[in-house]
PDB file of C-alpha atoms in Angstrom:
ATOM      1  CA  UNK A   1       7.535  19.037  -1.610  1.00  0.00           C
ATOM      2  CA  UNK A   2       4.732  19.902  -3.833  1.00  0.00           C
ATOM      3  CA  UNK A   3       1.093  21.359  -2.251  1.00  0.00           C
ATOM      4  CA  UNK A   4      -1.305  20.602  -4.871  1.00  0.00           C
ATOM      5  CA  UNK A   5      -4.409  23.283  -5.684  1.00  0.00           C
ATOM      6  CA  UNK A   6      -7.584  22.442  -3.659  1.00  0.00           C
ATOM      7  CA  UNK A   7     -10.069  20.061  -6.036  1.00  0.00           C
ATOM      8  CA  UNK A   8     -13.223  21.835  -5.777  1.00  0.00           C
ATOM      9  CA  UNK A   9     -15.449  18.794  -6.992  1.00  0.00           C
ATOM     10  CA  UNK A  10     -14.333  17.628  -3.020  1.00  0.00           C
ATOM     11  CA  UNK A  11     -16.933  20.431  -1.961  1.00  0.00           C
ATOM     12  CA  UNK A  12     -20.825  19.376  -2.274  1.00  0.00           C
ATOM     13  CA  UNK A  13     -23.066  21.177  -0.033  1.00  0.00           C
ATOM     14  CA  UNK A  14     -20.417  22.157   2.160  1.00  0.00           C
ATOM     15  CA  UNK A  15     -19.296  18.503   3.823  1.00  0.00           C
ATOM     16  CA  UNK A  16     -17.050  15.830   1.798  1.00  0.00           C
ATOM     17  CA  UNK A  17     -16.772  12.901   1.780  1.00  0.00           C
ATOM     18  CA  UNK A  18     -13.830  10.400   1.151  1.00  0.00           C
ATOM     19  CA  UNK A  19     -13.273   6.896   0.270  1.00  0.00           C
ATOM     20  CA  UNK A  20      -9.929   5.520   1.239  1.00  0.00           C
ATOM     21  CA  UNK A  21      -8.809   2.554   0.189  1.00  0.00           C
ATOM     22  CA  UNK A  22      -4.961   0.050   0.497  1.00  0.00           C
ATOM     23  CA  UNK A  23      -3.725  -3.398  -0.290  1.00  0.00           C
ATOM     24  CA  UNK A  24      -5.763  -3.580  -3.717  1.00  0.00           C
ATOM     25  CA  UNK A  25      -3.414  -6.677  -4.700  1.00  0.00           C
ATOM     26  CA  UNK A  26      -5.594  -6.951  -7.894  1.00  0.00           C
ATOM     27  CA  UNK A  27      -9.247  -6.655  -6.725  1.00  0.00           C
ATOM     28  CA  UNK A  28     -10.411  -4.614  -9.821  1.00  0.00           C
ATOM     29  CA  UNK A  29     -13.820  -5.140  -9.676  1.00  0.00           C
ATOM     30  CA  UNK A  30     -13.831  -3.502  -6.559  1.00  0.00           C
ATOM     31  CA  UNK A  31     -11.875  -0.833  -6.837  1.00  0.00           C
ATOM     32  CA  UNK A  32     -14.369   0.508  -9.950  1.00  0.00           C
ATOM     33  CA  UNK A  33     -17.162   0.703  -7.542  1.00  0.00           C
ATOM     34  CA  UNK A  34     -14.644   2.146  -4.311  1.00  0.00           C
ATOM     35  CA  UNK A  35     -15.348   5.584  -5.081  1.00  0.00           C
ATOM     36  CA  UNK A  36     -18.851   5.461  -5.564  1.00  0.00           C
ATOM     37  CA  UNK A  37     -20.721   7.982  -3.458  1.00  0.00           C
ATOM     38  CA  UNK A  38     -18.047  10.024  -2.417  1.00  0.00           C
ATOM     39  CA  UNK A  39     -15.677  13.194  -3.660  1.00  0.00           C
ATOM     40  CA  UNK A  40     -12.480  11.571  -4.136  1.00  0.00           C
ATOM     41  CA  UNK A  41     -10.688   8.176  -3.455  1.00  0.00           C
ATOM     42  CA  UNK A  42      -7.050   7.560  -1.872  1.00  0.00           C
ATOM     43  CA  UNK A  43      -5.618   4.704  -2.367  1.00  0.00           C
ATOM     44  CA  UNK A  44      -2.538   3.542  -0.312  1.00  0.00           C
ATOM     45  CA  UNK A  45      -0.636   1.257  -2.950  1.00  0.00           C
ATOM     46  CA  UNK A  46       0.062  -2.265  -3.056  1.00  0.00           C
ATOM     47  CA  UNK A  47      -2.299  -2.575  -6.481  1.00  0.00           C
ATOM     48  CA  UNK A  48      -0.422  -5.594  -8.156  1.00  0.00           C
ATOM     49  CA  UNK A  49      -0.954  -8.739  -7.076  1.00  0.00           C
ATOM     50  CA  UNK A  50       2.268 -11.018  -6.827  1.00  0.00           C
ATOM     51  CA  UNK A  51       0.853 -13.779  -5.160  1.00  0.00           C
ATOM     52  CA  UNK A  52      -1.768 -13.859  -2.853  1.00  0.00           C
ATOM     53  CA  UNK A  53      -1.377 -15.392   0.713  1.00  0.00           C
ATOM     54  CA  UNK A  54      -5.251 -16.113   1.235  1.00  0.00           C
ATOM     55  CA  UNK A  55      -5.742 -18.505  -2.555  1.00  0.00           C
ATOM     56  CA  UNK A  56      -2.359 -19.233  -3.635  1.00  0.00           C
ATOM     57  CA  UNK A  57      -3.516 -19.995  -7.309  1.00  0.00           C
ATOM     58  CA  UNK A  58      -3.818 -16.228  -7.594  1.00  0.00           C
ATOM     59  CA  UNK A  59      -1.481 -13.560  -8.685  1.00  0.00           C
ATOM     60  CA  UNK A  60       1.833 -13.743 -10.968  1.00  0.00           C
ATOM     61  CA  UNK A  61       3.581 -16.058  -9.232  1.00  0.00           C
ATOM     62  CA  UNK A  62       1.651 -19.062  -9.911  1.00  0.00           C
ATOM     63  CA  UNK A  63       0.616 -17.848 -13.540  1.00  0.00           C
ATOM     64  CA  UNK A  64       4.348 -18.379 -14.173  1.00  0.00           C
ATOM     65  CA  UNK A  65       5.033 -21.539 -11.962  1.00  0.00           C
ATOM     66  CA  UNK A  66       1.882 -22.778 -10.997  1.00  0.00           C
ATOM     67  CA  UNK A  67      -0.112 -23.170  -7.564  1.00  0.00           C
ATOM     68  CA  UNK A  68       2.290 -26.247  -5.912  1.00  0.00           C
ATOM     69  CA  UNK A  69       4.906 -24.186  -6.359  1.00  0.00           C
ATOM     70  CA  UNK A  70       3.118 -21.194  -5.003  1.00  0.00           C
ATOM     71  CA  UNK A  71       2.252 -23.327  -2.041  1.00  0.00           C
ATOM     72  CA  UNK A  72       5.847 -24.292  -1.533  1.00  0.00           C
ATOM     73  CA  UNK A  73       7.159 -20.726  -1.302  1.00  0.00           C
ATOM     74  CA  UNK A  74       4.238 -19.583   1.049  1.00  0.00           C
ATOM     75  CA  UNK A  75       5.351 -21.826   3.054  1.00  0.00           C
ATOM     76  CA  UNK A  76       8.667 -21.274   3.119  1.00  0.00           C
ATOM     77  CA  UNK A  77       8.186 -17.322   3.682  1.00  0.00           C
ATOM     78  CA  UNK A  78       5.732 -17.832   6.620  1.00  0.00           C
ATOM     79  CA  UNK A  79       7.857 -20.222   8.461  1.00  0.00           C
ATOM     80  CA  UNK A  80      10.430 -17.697   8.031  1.00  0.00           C
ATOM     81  CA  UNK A  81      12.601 -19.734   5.600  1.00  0.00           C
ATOM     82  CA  UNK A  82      13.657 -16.639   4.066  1.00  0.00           C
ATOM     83  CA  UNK A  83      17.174 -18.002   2.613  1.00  0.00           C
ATOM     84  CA  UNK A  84      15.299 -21.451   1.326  1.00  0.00           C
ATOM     85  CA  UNK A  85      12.731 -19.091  -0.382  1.00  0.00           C
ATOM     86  CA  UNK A  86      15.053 -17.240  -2.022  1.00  0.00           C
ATOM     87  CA  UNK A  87      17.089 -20.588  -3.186  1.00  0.00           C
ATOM     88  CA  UNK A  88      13.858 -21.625  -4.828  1.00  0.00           C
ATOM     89  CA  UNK A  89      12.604 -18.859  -6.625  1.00  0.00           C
ATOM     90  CA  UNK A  90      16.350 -18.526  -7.780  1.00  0.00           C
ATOM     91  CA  UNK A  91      15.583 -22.341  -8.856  1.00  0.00           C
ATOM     92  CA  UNK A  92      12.767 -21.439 -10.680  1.00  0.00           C
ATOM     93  CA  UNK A  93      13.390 -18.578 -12.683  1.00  0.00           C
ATOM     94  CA  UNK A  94      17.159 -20.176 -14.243  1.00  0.00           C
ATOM     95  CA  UNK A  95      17.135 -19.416 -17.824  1.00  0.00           C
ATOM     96  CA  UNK A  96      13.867 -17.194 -17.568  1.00  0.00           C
ATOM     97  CA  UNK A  97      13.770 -13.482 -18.180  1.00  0.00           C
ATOM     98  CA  UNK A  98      12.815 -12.638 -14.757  1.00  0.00           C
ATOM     99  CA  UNK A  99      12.401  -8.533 -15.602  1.00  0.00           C
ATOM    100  CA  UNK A 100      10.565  -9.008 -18.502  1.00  0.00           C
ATOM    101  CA  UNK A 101       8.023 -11.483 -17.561  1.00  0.00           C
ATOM    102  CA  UNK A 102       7.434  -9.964 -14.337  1.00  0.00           C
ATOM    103  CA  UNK A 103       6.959  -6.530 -15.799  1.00  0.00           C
ATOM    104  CA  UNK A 104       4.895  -7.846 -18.785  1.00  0.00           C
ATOM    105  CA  UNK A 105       2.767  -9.126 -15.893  1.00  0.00           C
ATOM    106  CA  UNK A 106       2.538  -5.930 -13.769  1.00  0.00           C
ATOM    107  CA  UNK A 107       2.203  -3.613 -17.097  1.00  0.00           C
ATOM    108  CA  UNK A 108      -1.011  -5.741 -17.720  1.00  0.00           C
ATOM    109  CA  UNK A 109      -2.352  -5.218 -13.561  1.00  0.00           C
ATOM    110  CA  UNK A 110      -1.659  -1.880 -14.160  1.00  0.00           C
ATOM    111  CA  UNK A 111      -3.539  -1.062 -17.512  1.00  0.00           C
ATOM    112  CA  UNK A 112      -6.553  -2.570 -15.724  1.00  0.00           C
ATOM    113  CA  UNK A 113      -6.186  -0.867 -12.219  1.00  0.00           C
ATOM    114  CA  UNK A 114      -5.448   2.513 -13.270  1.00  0.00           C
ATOM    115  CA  UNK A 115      -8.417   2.406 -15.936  1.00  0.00           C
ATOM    116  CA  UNK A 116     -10.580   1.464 -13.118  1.00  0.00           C
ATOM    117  CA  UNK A 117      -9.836   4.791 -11.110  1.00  0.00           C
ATOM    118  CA  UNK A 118     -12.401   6.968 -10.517  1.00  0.00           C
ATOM    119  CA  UNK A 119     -11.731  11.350 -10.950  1.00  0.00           C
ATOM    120  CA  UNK A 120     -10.607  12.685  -8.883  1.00  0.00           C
ATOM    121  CA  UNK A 121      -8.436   9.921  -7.291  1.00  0.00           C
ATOM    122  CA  UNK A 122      -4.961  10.787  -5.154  1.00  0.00           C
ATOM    123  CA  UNK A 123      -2.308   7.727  -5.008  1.00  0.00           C
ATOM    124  CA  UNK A 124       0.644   7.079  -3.679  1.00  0.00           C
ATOM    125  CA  UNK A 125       2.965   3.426  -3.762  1.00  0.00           C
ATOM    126  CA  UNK A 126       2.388   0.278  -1.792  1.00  0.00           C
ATOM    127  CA  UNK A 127       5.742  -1.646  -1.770  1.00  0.00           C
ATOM    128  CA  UNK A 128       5.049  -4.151  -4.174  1.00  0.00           C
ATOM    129  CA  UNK A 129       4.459  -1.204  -6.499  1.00  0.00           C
ATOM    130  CA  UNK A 130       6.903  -0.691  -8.999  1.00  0.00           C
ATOM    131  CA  UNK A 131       7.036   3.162  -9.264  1.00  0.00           C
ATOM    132  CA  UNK A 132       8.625   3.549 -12.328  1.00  0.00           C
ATOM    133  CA  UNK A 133       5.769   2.295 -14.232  1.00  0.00           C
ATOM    134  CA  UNK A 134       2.944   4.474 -13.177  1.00  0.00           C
ATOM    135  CA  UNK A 135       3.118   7.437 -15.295  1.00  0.00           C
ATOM    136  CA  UNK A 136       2.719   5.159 -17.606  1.00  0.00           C
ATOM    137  CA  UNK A 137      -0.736   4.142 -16.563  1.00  0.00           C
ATOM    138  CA  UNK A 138      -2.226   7.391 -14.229  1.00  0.00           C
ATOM    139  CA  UNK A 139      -4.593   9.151 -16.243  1.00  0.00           C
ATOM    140  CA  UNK A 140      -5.736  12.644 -15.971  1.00  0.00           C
ATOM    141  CA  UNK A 141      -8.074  13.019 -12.365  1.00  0.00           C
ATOM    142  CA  UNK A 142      -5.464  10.315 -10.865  1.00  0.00           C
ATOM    143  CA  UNK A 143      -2.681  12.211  -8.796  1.00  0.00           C
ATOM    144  CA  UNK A 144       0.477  10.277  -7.479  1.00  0.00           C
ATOM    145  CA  UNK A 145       1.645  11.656  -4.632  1.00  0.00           C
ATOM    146  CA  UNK A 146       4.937  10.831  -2.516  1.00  0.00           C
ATOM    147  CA  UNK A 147       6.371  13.104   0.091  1.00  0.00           C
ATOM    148  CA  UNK A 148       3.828  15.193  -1.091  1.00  0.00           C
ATOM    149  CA  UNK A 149       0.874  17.307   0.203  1.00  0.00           C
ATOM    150  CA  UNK A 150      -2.764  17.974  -1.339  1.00  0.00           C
ATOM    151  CA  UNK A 151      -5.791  19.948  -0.086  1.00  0.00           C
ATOM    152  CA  UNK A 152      -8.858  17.594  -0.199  1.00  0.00           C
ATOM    153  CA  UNK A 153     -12.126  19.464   0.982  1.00  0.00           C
ATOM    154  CA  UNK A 154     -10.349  22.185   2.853  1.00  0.00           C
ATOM    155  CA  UNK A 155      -8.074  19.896   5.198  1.00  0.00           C
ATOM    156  CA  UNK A 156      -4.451  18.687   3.859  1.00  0.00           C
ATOM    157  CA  UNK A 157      -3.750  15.125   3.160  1.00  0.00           C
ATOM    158  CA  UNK A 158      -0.015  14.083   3.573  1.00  0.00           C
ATOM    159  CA  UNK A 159       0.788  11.070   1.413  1.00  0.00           C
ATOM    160  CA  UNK A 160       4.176   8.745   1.840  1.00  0.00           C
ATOM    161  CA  UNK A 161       4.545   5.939  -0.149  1.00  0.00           C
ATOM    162  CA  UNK A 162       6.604   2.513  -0.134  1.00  0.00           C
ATOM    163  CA  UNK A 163       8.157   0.572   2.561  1.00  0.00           C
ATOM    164  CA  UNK A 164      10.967  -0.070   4.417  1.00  0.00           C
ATOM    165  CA  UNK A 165      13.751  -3.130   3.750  1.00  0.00           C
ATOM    166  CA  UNK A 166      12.771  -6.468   4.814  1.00  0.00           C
ATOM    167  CA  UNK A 167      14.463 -10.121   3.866  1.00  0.00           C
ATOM    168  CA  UNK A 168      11.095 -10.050   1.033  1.00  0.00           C
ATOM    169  CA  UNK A 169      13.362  -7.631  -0.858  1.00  0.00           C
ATOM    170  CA  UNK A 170       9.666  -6.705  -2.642  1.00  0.00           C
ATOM    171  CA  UNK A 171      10.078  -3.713  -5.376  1.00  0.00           C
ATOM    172  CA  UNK A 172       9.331  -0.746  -3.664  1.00  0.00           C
ATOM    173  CA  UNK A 173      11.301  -0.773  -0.330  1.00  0.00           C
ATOM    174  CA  UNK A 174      13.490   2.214   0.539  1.00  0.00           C
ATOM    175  CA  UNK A 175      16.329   2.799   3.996  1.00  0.00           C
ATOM    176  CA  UNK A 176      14.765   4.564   6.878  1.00  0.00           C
ATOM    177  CA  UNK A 177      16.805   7.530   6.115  1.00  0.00           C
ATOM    178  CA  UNK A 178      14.652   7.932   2.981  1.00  0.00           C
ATOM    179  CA  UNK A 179      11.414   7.247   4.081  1.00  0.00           C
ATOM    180  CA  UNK A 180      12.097   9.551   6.999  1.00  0.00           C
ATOM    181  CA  UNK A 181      13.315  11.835   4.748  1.00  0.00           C
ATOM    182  CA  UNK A 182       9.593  12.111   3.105  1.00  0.00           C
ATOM    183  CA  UNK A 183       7.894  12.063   6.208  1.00  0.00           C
ATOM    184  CA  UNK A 184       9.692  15.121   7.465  1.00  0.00           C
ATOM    185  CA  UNK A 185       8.737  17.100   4.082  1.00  0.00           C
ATOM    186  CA  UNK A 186       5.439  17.168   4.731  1.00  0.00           C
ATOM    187  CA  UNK A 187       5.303  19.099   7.893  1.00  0.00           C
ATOM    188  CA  UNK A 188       2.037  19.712   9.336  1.00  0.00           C
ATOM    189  CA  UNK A 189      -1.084  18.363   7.790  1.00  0.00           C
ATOM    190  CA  UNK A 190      -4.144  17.517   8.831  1.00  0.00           C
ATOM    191  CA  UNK A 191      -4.359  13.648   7.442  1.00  0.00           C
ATOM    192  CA  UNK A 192      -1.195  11.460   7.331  1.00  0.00           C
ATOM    193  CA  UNK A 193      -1.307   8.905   4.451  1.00  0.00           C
ATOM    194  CA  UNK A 194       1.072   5.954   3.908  1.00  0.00           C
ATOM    195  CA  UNK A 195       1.323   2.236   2.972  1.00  0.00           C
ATOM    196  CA  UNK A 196       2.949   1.281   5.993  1.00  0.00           C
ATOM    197  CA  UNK A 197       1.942   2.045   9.572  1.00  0.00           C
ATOM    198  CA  UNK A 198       3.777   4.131  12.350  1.00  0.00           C
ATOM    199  CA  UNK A 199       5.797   1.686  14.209  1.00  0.00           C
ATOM    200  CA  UNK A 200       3.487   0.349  16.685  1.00  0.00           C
ATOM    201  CA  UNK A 201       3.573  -3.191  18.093  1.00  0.00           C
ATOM    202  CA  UNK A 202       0.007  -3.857  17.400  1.00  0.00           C
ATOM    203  CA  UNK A 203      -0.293  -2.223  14.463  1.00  0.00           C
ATOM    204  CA  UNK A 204       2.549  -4.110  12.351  1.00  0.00           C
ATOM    205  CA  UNK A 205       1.428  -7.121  13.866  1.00  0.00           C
ATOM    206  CA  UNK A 206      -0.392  -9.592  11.153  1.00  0.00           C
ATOM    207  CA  UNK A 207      -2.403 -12.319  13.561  1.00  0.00           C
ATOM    208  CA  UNK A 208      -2.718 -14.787  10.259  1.00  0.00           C
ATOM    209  CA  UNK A 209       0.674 -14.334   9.044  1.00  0.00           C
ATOM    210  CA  UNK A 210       2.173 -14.794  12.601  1.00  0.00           C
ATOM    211  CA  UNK A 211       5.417 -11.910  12.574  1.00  0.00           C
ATOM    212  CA  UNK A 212       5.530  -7.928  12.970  1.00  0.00           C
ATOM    213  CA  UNK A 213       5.904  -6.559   9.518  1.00  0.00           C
ATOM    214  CA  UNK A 214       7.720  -3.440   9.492  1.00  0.00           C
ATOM    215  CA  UNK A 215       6.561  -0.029  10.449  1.00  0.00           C
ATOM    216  CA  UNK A 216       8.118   3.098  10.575  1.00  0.00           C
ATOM    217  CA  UNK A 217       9.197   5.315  13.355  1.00  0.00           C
ATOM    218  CA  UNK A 218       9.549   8.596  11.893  1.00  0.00           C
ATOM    219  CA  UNK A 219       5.940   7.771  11.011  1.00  0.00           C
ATOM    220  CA  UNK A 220       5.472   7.529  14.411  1.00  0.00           C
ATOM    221  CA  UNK A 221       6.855  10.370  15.426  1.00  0.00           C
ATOM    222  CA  UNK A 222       5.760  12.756  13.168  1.00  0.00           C
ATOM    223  CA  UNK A 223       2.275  11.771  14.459  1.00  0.00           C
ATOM    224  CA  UNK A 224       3.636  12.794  18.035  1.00  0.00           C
ATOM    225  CA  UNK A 225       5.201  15.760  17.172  1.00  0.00           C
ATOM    226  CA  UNK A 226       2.253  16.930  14.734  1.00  0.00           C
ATOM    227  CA  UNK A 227      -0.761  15.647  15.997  1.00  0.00           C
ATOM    228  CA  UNK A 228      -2.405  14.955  12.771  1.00  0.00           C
ATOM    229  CA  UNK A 229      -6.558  14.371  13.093  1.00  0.00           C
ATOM    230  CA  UNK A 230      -5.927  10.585  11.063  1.00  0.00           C
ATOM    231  CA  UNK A 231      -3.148   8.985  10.344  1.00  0.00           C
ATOM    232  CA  UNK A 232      -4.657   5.981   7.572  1.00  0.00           C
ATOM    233  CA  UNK A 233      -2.168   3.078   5.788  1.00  0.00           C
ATOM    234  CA  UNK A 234      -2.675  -0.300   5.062  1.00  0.00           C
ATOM    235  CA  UNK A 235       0.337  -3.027   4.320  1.00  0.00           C
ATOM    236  CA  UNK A 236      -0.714  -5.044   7.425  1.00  0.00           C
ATOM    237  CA  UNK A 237      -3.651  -7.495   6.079  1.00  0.00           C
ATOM    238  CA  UNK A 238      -4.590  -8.600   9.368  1.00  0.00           C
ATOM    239  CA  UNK A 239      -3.438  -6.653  11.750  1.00  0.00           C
ATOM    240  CA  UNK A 240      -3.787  -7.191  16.074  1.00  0.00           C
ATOM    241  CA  UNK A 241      -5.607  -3.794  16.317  1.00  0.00           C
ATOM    242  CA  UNK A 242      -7.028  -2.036  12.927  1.00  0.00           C
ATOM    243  CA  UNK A 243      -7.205   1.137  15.426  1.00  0.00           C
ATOM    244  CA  UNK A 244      -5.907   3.230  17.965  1.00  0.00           C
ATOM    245  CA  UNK A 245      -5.207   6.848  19.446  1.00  0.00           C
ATOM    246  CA  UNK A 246      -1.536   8.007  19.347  1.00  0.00           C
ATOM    247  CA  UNK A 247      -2.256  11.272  21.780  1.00  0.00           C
ATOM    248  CA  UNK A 248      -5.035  13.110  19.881  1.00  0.00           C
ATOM    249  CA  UNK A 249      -4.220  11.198  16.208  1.00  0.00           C
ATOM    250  CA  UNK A 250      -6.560   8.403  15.141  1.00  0.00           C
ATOM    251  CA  UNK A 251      -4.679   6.159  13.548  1.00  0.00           C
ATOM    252  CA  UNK A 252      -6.480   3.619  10.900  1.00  0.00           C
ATOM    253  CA  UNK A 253      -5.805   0.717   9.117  1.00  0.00           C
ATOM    254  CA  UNK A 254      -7.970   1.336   6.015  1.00  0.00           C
ATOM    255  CA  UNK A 255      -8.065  -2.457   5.425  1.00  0.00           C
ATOM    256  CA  UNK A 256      -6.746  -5.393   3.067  1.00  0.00           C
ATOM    257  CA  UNK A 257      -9.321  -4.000   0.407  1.00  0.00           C
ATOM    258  CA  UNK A 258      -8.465  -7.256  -2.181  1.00  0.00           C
ATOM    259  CA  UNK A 259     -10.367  -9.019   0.669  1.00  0.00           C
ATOM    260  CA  UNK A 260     -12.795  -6.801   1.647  1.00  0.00           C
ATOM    261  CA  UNK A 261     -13.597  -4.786  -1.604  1.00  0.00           C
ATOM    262  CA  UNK A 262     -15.050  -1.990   1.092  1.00  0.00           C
ATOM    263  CA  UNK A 263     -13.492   1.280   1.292  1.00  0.00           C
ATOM    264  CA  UNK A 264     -13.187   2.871   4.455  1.00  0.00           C
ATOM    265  CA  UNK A 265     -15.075   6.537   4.098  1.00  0.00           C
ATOM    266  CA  UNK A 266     -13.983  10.009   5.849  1.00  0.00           C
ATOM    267  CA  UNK A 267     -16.288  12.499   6.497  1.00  0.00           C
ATOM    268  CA  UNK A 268     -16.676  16.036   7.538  1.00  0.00           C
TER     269      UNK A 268
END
C-alpha cells in the first residue's frame, strides 16, 4: 500500500474542489474539458472504447469487422448468448493477429486519452483497461493508483481498480480473492474509489442492458465496516439507482461519462 504526499495545488482558498469522472470508453473531447474548474480529476477507468453498446459503428470492434458484425455480437451478448458470442468472434479473428491489432488499437486510445489529462489527475483501471500499457502513456501530474491511498485536499481517497470475472472475459478482470485483497489494503479512508460498485442489487443493475453486472462484496463491506463519507465507481452505464446511503456512506455512480461528457464534482 502506498499513501501518496498531499498535492497542495488541491488547496485554493481553503475549500477544493473535485471532478470525478468513469466509463470514458473514448470520449476525448470531453475528458480535456472534465477538469476544468476544479483541483484535480479522478477518473475510474474503462478509457478504451471496444465497442460501444449505444452506436455500434463505434469503437475497435467494428473498425476491424465492421458495424453488421458489431450488431450481430451485441446482440448475441445482450440476449445472453455468451457461448455463440464467443464462437463468432473466434470466427472472425481466424488467421488475424488478435494481440497485435487489438493492442495497436488501444496503444492509439491511449496516446490520445492520457494526453488529454489534466495535472494533477489520480487514475486507477476500468476493466476493459489493459494495465500493462499505462506507464506507457501516464505523464507526469497523472497518478495511477490501485490498492492504493492519496491525500486530495486534506481527506484520503482510496482507489481500487478492475473488475471481477464475468463470461465477457474483458482484459482487466481479477478473482474476488484479489480484488478483496486490495480493498482490505486500504483501511480507513475517507473516499472509496473503484470501477465497479459494492455489491448492491440496484446498483449493478443496468435498466438498458437488462442483467446485474457484477459488483463486489468486500466493496461492500468495507463500506460497512469503515463508513467512508463517498464511496464513487462507475462500470454500470445505466444503472436502477445512480445513488444511495449504505449506513452513513453515500455511495455514487459518477456516471457513463462517454455519454454524458459531465463530470460529477466533490466539494468541501
Amino acid at each position: 500500500m502506498r499513501v501518496s504526499e498531499p498535492d497542495s495545488r488541491a488547496r485554493v482558498g481553503g475549500s477544493t474542489r473535485i471532478h470525478v469522472v468513469s466509463d470514458v470508453h473514448g470520449n476525448t473531447e470531453a475528458l480535456a474539458r472534465a477538469g476544468n474548474g476544479a483541483d484535480a480529476l479522478i477518473c475510474l477507468g474503462d478509457l478504451v472504447l471496444f465497442l460501444d453498446y449505444a452506436d455500434h459503428s463505434r469503437g475497435i470492434f467494428p473498425d476491424l469487422f465492421g458495424k453488421e458484425n458489431a450488431d450481430r455480437i451485441v446482440a448475441l451478448r445482450t440476449a445472453r448468448r455468451y457461448d455463440e458470442a464467443r464462437a463468432f468472434g473466434r470466427e472472425l479473428w481466424a488467421g488475424r493477429d488478435r494481440n497485435t491489432e487489438i493492442l495497436g488499437a488501444v496503444r492509439k486510445q491511449y496516446a490520445e486519452l492520457f494526453a488529454a489529462f489534466p495535472t494533477p489527475t489520480y487514475a486507477t483501471y476500468g476493466n476493459v483497461d489493459v494495465p500493462d500499457l499505462w506507464p506507457e502513456y501516464a505523464r507526469p501530474g497523472t497518478t495511477v493508483l490501485d490498492g492504493e491511498r492519496v491525500e486530495i485536499g486534506g481527506r484520503v481517497f482510496g482507489f481500487v481498480g478492475g473488475g471481477l470475472k464475468t463470461p465477457m472475459n474483458t482484459p482487466y478482470e481479477i478473482s474476488d480473492e484479489e480484488y478483496a485483497a486490495k480493498v482490505e489494503a486500504l483501511g480507513p479512508v475517507d473516499v472509496l474509489c473503484s470501477h465497479i460498485p459494492p455489491e448492491v442489487p440496484e446498483l449493478t443493475y443496468d435498466t438498458v442492458a437488462r442483467r446485474f453486472e457484477r459488483g463486489s462484496r468486500a466493496l461492500l463491506e468495507a463500506i460497512r465496516a469503515t463508513r467512508p463519507r463517498y464511496a464513487l465507481f462507475g462500470h454500470v452505464h445505466q444503472p436502477l439507482v445512480s445513488r444511495m446511503r449504505i449506513g452513513t456512506t453515500e455511495c455514487v455512480n459518477v456516471g457513463h461519462f462517454a455519454s454524458t461528457g459531465t463530470p460529477w464534482a466533490l466539494s468541501w
